Structure formats: C-alpha cells, structure tokens
Coordinates of C-alpha atoms in Angstrom, one line a residue:
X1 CA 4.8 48.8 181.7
X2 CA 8.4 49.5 183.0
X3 CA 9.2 52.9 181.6
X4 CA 13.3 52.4 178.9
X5 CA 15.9 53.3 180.4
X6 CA 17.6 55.8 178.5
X7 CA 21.1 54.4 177.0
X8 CA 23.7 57.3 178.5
X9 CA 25.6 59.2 176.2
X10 CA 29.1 59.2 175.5
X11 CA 31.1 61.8 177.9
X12 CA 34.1 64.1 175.9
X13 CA 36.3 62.8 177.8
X14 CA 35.6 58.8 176.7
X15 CA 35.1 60.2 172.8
X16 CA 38.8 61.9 173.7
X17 CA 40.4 59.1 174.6
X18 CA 38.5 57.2 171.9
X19 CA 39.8 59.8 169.5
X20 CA 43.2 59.5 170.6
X21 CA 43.6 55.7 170.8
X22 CA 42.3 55.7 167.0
X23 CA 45.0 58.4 166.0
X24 CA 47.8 56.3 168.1
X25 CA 46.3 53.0 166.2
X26 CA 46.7 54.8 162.5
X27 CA 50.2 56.6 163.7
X28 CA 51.4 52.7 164.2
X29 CA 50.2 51.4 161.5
X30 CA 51.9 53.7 159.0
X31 CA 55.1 54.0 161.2
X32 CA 58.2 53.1 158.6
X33 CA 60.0 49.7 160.0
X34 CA 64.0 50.5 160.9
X35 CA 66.0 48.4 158.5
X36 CA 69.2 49.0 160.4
X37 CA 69.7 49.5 164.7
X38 CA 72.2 50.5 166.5
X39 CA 72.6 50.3 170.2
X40 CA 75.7 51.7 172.2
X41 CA 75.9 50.5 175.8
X42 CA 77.2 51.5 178.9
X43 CA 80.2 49.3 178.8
X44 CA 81.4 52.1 175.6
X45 CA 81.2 54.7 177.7
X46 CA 84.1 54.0 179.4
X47 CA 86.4 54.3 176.5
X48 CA 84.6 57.3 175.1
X49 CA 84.9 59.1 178.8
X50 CA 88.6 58.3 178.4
X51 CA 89.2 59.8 175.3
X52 CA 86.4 62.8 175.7
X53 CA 88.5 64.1 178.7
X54 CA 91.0 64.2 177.0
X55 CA 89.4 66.6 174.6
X56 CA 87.6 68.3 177.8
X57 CA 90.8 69.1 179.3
X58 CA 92.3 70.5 176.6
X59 CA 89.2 73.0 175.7
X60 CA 88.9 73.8 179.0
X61 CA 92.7 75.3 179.5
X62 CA 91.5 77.5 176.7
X63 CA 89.6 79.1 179.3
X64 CA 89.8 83.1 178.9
X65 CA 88.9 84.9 182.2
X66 CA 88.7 88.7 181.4
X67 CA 90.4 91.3 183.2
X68 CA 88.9 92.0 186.5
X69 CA 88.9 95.5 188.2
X70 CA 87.4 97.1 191.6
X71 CA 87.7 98.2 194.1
X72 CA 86.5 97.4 198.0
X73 CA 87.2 100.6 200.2
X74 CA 90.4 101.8 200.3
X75 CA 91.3 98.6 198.6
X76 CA 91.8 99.0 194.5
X77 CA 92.9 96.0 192.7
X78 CA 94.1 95.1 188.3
X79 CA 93.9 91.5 188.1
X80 CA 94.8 90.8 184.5
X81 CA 96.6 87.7 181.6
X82 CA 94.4 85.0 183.9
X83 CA 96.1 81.8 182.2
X84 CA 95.0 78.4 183.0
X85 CA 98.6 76.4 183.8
X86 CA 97.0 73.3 184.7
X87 CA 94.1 71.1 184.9
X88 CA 93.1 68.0 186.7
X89 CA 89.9 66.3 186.7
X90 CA 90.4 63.6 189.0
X91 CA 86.7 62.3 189.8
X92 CA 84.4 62.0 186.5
X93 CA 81.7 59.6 185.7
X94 CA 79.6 59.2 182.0
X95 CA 76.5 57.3 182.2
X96 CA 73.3 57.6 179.8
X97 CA 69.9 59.0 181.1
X98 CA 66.0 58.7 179.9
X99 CA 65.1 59.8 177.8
X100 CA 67.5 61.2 175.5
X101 CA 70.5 62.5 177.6
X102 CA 74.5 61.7 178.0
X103 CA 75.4 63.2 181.0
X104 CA 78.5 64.0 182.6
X105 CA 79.7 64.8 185.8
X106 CA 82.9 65.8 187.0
X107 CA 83.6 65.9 191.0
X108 CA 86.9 67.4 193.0
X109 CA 88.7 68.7 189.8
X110 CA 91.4 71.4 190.5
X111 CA 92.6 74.3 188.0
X112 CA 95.7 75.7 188.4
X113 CA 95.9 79.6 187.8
X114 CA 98.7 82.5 187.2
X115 CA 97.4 86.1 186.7
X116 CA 99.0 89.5 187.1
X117 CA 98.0 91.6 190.1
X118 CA 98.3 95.3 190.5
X119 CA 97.1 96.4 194.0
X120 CA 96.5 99.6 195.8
X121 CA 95.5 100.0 199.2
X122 CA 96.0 104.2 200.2
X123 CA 99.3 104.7 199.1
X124 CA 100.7 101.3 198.7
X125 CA 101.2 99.7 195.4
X126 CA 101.9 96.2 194.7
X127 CA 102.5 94.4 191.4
X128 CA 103.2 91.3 190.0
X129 CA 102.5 87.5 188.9
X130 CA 100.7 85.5 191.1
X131 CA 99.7 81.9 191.2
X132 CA 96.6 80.4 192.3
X133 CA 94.7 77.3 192.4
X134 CA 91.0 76.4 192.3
X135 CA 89.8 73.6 194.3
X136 CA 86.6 71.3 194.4
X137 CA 85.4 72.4 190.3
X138 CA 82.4 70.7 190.0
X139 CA 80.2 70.4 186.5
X140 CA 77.2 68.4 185.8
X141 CA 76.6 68.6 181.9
X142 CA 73.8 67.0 179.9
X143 CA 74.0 66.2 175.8
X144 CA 70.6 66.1 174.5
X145 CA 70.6 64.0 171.6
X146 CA 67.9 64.2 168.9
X147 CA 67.0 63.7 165.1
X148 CA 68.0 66.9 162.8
X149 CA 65.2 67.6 160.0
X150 CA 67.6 65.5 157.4
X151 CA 67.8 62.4 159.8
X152 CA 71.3 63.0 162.0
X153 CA 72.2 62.7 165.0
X154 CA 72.9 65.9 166.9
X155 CA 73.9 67.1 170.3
X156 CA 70.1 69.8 170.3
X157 CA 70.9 71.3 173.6
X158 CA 73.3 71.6 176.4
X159 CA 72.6 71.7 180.3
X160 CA 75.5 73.0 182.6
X161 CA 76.0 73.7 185.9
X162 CA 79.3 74.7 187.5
X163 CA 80.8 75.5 190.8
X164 CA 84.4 76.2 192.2
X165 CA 84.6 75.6 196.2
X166 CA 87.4 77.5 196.9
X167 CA 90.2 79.3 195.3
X168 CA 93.6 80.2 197.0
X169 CA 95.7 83.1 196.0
X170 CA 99.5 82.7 197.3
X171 CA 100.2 86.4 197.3
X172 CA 103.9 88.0 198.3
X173 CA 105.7 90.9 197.9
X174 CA 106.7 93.6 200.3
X175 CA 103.3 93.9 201.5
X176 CA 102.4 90.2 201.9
X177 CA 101.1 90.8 205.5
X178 CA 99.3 93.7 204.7
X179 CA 97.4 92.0 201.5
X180 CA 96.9 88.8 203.5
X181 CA 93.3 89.5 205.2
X182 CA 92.4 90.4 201.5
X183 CA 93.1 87.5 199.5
X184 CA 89.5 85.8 200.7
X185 CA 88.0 89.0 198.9
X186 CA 90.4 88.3 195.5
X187 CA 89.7 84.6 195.2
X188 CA 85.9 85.1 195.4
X189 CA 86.1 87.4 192.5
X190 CA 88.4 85.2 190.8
X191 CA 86.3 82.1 191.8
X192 CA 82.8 83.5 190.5
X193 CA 84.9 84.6 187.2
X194 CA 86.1 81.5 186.6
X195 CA 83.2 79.5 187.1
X196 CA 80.8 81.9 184.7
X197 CA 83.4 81.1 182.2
X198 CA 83.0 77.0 182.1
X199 CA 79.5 76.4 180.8
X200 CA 79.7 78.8 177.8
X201 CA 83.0 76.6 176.7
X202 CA 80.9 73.4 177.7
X203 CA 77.9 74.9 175.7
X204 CA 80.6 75.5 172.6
X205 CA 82.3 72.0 173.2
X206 CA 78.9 70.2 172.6
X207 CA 76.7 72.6 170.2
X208 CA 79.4 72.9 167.8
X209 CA 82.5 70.8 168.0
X210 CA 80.9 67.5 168.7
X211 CA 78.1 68.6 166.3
X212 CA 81.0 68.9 163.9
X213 CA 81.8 65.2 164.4
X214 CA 78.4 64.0 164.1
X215 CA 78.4 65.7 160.8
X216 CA 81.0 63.0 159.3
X217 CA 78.0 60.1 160.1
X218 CA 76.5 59.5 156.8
X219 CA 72.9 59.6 156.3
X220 CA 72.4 59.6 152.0
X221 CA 75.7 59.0 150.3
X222 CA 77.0 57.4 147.3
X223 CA 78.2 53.2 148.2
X224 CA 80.0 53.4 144.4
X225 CA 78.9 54.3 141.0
X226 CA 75.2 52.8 141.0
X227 CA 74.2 52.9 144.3
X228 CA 73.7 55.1 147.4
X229 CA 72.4 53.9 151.3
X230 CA 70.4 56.0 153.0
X231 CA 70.8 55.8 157.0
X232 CA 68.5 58.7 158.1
X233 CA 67.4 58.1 161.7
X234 CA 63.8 57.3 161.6
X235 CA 63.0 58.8 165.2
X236 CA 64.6 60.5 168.3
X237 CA 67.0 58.1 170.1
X238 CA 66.1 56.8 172.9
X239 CA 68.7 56.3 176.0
X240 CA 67.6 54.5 179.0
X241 CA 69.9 53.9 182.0
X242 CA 72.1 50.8 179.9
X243 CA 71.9 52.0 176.7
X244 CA 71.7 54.3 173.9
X245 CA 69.4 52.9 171.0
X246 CA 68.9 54.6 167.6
X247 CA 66.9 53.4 164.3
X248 CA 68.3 54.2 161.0
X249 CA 66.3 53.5 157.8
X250 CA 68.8 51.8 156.5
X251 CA 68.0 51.3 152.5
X252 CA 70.1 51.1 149.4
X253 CA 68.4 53.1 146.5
X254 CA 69.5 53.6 142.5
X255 CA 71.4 56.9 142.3
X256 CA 69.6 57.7 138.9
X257 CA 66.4 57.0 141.1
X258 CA 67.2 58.7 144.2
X259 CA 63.4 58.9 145.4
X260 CA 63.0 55.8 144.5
X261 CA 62.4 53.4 147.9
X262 CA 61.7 49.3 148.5
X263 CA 58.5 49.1 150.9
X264 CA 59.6 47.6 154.0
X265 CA 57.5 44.1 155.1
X266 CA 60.8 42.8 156.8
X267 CA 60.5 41.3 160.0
X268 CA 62.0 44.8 162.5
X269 CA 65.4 43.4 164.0
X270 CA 65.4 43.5 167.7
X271 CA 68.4 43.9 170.3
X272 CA 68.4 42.5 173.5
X273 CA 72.3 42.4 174.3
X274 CA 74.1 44.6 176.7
X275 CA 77.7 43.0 176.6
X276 CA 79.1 44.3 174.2
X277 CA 80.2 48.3 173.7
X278 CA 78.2 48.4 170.4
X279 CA 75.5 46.1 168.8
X280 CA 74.6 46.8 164.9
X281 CA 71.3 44.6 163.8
X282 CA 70.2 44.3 160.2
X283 CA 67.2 43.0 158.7
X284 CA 66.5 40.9 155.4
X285 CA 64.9 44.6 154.2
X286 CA 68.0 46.2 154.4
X287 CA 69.9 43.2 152.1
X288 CA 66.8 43.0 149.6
X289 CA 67.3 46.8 148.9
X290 CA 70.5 46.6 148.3
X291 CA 70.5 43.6 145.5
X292 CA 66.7 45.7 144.1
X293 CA 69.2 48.7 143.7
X294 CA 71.8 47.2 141.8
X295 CA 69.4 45.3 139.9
X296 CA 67.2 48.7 138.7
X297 CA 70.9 50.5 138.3
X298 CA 71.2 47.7 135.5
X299 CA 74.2 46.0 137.1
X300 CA 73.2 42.0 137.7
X301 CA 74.2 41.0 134.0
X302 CA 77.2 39.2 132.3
X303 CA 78.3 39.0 128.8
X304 CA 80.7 36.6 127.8
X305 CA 81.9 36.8 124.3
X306 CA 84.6 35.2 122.3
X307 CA 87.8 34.8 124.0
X308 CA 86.5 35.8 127.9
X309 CA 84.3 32.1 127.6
X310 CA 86.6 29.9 128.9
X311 CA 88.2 27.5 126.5
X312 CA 86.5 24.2 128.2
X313 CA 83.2 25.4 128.1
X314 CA 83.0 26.9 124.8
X315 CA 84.1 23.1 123.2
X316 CA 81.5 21.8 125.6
X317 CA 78.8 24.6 124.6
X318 CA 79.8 23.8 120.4
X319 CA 79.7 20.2 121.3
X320 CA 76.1 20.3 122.9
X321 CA 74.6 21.9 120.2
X322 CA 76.3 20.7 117.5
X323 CA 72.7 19.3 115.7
X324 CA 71.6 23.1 115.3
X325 CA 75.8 25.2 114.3
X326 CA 76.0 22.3 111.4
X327 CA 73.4 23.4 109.8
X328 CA 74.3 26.9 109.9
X329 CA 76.1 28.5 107.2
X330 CA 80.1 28.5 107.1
X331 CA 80.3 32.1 108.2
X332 CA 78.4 31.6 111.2
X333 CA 79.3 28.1 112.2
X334 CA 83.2 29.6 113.2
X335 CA 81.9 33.1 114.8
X336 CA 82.6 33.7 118.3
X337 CA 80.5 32.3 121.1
X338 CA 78.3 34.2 123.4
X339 CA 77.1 33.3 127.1
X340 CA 74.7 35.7 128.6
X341 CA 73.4 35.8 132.1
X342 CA 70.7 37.9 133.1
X343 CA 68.8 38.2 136.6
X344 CA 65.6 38.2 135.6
X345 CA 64.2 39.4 139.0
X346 CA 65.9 41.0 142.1
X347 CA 67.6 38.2 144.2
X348 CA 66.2 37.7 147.6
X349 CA 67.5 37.6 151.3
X350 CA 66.6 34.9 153.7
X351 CA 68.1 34.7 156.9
X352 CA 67.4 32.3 159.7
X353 CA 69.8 30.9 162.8
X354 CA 71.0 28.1 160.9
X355 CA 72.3 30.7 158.1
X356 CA 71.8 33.3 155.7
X357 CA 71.2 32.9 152.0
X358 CA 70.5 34.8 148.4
X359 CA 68.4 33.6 146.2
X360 CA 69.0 34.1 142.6
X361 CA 67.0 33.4 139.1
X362 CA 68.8 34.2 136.2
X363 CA 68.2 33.9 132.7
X364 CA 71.5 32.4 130.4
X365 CA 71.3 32.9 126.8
X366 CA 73.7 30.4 124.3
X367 CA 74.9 32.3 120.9
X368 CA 77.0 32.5 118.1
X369 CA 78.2 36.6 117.1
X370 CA 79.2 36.9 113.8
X371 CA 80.8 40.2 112.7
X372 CA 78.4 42.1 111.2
X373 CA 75.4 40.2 111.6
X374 CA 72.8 39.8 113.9
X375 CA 73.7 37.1 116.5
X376 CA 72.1 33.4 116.2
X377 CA 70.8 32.4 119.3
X378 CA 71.1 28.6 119.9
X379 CA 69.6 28.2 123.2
X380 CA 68.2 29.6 126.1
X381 CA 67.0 28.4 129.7
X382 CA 66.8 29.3 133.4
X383 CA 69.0 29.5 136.7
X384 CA 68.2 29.0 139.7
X385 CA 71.3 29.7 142.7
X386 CA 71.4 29.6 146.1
X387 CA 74.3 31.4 147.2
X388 CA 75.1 31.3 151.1
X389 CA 76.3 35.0 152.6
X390 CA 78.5 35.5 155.7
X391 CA 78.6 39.1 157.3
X392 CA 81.6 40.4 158.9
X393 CA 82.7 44.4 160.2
X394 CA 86.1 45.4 159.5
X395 CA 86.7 49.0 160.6
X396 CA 83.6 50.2 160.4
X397 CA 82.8 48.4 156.7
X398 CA 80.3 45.8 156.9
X399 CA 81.3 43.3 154.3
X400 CA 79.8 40.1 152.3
X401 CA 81.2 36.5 151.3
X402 CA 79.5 35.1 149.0
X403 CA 79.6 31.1 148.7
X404 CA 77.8 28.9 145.5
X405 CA 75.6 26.7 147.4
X406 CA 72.7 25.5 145.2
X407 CA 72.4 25.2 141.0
X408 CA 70.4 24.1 138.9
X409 CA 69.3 25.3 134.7
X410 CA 65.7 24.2 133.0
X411 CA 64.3 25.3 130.0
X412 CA 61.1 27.0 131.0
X413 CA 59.7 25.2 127.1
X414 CA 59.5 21.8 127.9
X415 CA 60.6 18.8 130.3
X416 CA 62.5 17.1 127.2
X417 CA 64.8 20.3 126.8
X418 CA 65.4 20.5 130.3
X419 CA 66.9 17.0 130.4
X420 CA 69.2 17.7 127.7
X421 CA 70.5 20.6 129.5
X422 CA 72.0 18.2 132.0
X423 CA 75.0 17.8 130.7
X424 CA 75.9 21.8 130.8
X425 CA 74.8 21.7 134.5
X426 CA 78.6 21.0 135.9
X427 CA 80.3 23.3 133.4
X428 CA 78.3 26.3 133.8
X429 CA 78.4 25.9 137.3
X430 CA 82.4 25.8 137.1
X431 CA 81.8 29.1 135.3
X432 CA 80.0 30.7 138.0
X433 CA 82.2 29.6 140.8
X434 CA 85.5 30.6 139.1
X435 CA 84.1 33.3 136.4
X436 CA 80.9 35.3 138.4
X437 CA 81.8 34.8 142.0
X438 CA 85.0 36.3 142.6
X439 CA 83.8 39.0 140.9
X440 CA 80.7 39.4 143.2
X441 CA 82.6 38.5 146.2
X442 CA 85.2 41.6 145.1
X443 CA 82.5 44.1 144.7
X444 CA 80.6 42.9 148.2
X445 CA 84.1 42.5 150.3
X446 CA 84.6 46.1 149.9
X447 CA 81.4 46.6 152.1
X448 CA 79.4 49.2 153.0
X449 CA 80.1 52.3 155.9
X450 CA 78.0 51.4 158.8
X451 CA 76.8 54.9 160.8
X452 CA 79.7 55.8 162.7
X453 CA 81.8 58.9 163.3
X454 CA 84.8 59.4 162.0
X455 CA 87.8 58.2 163.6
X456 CA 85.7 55.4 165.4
X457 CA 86.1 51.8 164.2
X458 CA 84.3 47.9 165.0
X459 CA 86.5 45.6 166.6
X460 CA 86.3 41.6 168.0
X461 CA 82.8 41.4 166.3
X462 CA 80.6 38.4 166.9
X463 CA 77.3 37.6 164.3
X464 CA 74.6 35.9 165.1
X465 CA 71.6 35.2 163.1
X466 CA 68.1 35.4 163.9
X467 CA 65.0 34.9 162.3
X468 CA 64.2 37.3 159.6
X469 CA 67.6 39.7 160.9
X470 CA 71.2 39.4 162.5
X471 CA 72.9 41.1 164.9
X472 CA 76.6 41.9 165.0
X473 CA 78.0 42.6 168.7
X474 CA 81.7 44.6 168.5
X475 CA 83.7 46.8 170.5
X476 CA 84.6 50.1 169.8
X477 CA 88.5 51.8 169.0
X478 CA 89.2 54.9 168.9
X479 CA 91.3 55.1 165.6
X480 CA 92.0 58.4 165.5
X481 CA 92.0 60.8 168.2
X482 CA 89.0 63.0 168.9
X483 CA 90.8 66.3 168.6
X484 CA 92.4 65.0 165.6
X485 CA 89.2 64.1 164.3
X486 CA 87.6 68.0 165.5
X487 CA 90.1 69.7 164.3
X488 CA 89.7 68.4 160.9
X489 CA 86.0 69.2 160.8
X490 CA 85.9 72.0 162.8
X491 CA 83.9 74.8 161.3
X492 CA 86.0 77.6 160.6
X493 CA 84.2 80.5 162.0
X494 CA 83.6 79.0 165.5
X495 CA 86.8 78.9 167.7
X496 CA 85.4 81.5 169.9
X497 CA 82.8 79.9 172.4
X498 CA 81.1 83.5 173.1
X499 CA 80.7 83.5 169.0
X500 CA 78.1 80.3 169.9
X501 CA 74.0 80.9 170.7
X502 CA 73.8 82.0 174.5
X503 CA 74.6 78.7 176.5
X504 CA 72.8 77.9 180.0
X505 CA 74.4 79.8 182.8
X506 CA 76.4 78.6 185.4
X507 CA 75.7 78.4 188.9
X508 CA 78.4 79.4 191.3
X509 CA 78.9 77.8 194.9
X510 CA 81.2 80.5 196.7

C-alpha cells in the first residue's frame, strides 16, 4: 500500500497575505462612492503659477534679515536695516507630483539688497548704505496636500530647499581699496543669512496663508433655508504627473436632519479628460439627494386656493365636476376652489448621453374651501412628469433648467375615472408650465457653490453626459486677486513667519 501523502500546511506568510487580501476585499466593499469629482490639470497651472508669483514675490520682499555682527581678525563689521528693494524671479516652473505634491521650483532669480554697514579694520572706520545684489536664488518647494479630519483640503506639510550662488556687495567710501579684498567675506555672511531666511517665509506662505484660503472651500454649509450640501473629501487627493484628482461626497441633506444621509448605489462618475484647466463630474446620486432633501424638508407641495387658481382653470375645474358642486349646498357650491399638488415620493434623476431627466409623481387634490368649514374634496388622482434638466456653471454656481417634457393624470380608482380626467389633461398641464415651473426653475437657476476657493471662478464650460453621471469641462479665472483674497482671510495672529511651527531648513550653496 503506498503510504498518504501528507497535505502541507499553510505557511504564515500565505495565511498573511490571505488575511490581507480579505481585509482589502471588505475595505472595498464598504468604501463610500464620490458623488462629486473634481480634477484640476496641468494646463491650470499655468494661470495659477502666474498669479501665485505674484503673491510669492510680494511675501518674499517681506524678507527680514537680522542684524549681523563679527568679527574676522582685525576686521569688525555692523551690518544692519537689510531691506529687500527688489525681486526678480525670472525662471519658475509649477507641475504636480505623485503622490500628493505641487511643487515649485524657481531657477536664476535675483534679490536686490540695501543694508547699512559699519566697519572697522584697526583704526579705520567706515559707515554707510550699501547696495547689493544676490544672484542665482534657487528654491525647490513642495505642498503636500491631504484630507483634514472634517474633510478639507489642506496644504499638511511643506518641503523647502534654498540656495543663493553669489552675492555682490558694491562697497565705497574712503577706504574702498582697503575693504575690497573683504567684500567675498561680507557677502558670504550676507548670502547664508539670506538664504536661512526663505524657507521659514515659504513654510508660513503655504502652512498658513494658503491654508487660510483653502478654508473659504465649503465642505457642510447651508444651500438656503431647507437644505445644506455636504462636500467633505472622501480620501487624500491623488496628483499624478497631469493632474490633480479629488472626491468629494457630494450630498444634499435636510438641515432639520443634518445626520441624516441617501445611501449611495449611483453609478461612481469617472474623468478621463485632460484638456481642460478644471473638470467637475456629478453623478445621478448627487441629484437624487438633493430633490430626497427638499422632499423630507417638506418643500415639494403647492396649494392653490381661491384667487392664485388661474381664472381658466377654475371654470374648467367647476365645469368638470359640475354633477357632484350642484348637489352641494348653496354655501359650498360658491366657496373658493382649491388645487393641491403633492409629490408623493422623492423625484428621481436619470441621466444618459442622449439627455438628463427628473422624474416626478405627484398627487393633485380638487376642492371646494368654504369659510369655516371643512373643505369638500371633489376629486383626486395622480401625476406623472417627466421634466428634462440642463446643467450649466456660472462663476462657480452650478445651475438647473428645468423643461416640462412628459404629463400625464389617472385616477389610481378605476380605468372609467381616469378617462374622464382627460379633459383636465391640457389645462393642468398649462398650470404647471406657467404656474409650477418658473417657480422651480427660479429656485434651481440660483444653483449650488461647487468646491472652489474663493476668488476662483468656472469659465467656457462644456457638459457632456454619460451614462449614470456628467461631466462639465471649464477653465479657470482668477476673479479676485490672491492677495486680495489672503488678506481677507488671513488669520489675525500670524503675520510673523517665525510665529509658525518650525518649517524645514534651508540648505545653502555658498
């Protein structure tokens, strides 16, 4: 008899890797879907280079270089009131790195310098202003952008490195000559003083100013007086060499339920595009919570009663059921008429490339008021509407037009009542497109803010619909500046860099 072959056991490696493919398996499957992406691609970093020199330059001549004092030998030397009087940086280029970085680098800039020297070498004394310049500055600087533990964007860390090639002191006087073969010994010390001086404002510049920006993107905040949006960032974003991608949650909730959420079974929107400076995608998830939220807050109903029913259709309404008010009694046959439409369920988004629609079903409820009594109700049936949606950005609003498409009414008692309802099919759905739509279409043209900073608008947008989400492809303008837009949300207890957490050092290429 061949002897069994024992059956080997499982290694702890193999039951590790099976332990961790089961954890990254039940990870996925409870991961929350994005109902809102945003991707900003190289071609935006252009404009935003141009106008975050701008600020650059300007924190950078803020520069303070402390007084410096030595001596070398016989040699004693005051150098102090170092001002910056000018700043070039000629040679800059901003480009996105993995995984999570913006980095800049600046090649060949220049600063010009003016300082006041006092000098002694034995019994010589010289004093005065001087001017100098420092040549070849060079900084490398790296943004790392992650999630903050409410769901913004912020600027976590700062990497800096600087460097100063040269520095040339024109010094005169009496004793030019004699101070000459020392000015290689005051523009090192000058050069390794200014250069320990740029990362901490570099360190300030990102940790707190540009943090202070970030701060005017909205993550929960009120869209009017029933609902709110949420845009926390569901993850890290993610920057490869093209682009900068970021997933927002992206759902609508009831401000009397604030922890109330839709589950999200939405088809996740996907961008492929890298043409445009910016690319927004929404999925049918992030519509559906927004008409479930008005429709808990209580909002899709109308009343019509009396004198708001349009003339037309109340004589059409008293004519229809003019079997069942003759019969009533004289008080209540000449009370007002009332028209009430309810949504009986919240309306639904469907969006495909041929189009996006809402689908609505309403109930509408026929009565007479009179004063003092209980209404008579003399009929009631169902809606059902198809209303066609187009998106648009304007600023930085993403906005809604709403178009009547598809109507129809039915009794939900019998097939007999739902053919006599035919004849109020064209006038009630005159009273929706003239009555009901504008005043949808005024509530959804006002639009909702889409994730941006402040100051920072959409323009020449393009949408294009998918299947199950759309995507809106924009450019980005700058309408206000960046130091305007700083300035106002600048904290007020941080103008002093060296008041900041201890940035990265610099290192210094004498």
């Amino acid at each position: 008899m061949t002897p069994a072959i024992p059956t080997p056991s499982p290694g702890p490696l193999a039951m590790a890797l099976f332990g961790a493919l089961i954890l990254a398996l039940l990870a996925g499957a409870h991961a929350e879907l994005p109902g809102c992406k945003i991707r900003i691609t190289s071609k935006a970093l252009e404009l935003v280079k141009q106008e975050g020199l701008r600020f650059l330059e300007q924190e950078l001549e803020t520069v303070t270089i402390p007084d410096l004092r030595g001596s070398e030998g016989h040699f004693f030397y005051n150098i102090s009131e170092v001002k910056v009087t000018e700043l070039q940086l000629t040679f800059s280029e901003l480009h996105f790195q993995p995984d999570q970085e913006l980095v800049l680098q600046i090649n060949n800039a220049s600063w010009g310098l003016r300082f006041r020297r006092q000098l002694l070498y034995w019994f010589f004394y010289d004093g005065g202003y001087i001017n100098a310049s420092a040549e070849g500055v060079s900084i490398h600087t790296a943004l790392q952008l992650s999630r903050d533990t409410i769901g913004r964007i912020k600027v976590s860390n700062v990497s800096c490195q600087a460097s100063v090639s040269r520095m040339h002191a024109a010094f005169g006087g009496t004793f030019k000559k004699v101070y000459e073969f020392l000015s290689t010994f005051i523009a090192k010390t000058l050069t390794q003083a200014a250069t320990s001086q740029i990362c901490p404002v570099l360190y300030h510049a990102g940790t707190v100013l540009l943090n202070s920006l970030l701060d005017t993107v909205p993550v929960r905040s009120a869209v009017d007086e029933l609902v709110g949006i949420d845009y926390s960032l569901l993850k890290d974003p993610v920057a490869s060499t093209s682009n900068l991608d970021m997933e927002f949650r992206g759902a609508f909730y009831p401000l009397t339920e604030a922890n109330w959420s839709l589950s999200n079974r939405a088809v996740e929107p996907q961008l492929q595009e890298e043409e445009r400076m910016v690319y927004v995608a929404f999925s049918e998830f992030f519509f559906d919570s927004a008409m479930e939220s008005y429709f808990r807050a209580g909002a899709l109903k109308l009343s019509l009663v009396g004198d708001k029913v349009p003339h037309d259709l109340d004589m059409v309404l008293r004519a229809s059921y003019f079997g069942s008010i003759v019969l009533m009694s004289p008080a209540v046959i000449d009370s007002p008429l009332k028209l009430e439409l309810r949504v009986m369920e919240p309306p639904r988004c469907t969006i495909k490339p041929s189009g996006t629609t809402v689908s609505v079903t309403a109930s509408v409820t026929i009565a007479l008021v009179p004063p003092n009594q209980p209404e008579v109700q003399l009929s009631s049936m169902i809606m059902d509407a198809r209303l066609s949606a187009k998106m648009a950005l304007r600023g930085k609003a993403l906005r809604t037009q709403l178009d009547l498409r598809r109507f129809r009414i039915y009794s939900n008692q019998s097939a007999l009542e739902s053919l006599a309802l035919i004849p109020l099919q064209t006038p009630l759905k005159t009273l929706l497109q003239i009555a009901v739509m504008p005043m949808l279409n005024e509530r959804t043209w006002r639009g909702v803010q889409i994730p941006l900073p402040e100051g920072i608008d959409f323009v020449r947008e393009v949408v294009t619909n998918h299947a199950g989400f759309l995507t809106i492809g924009a450019d980005l303008h700058f309408a206000k500046g960046l130091r305007e837009v700083i300035e106002k949300n600048r904290p007020t207890d941080t103008r002093d860099p060296q008041t900041s957490s201890t940035p990265p050092p610099s290192t210094a290429a004498v």
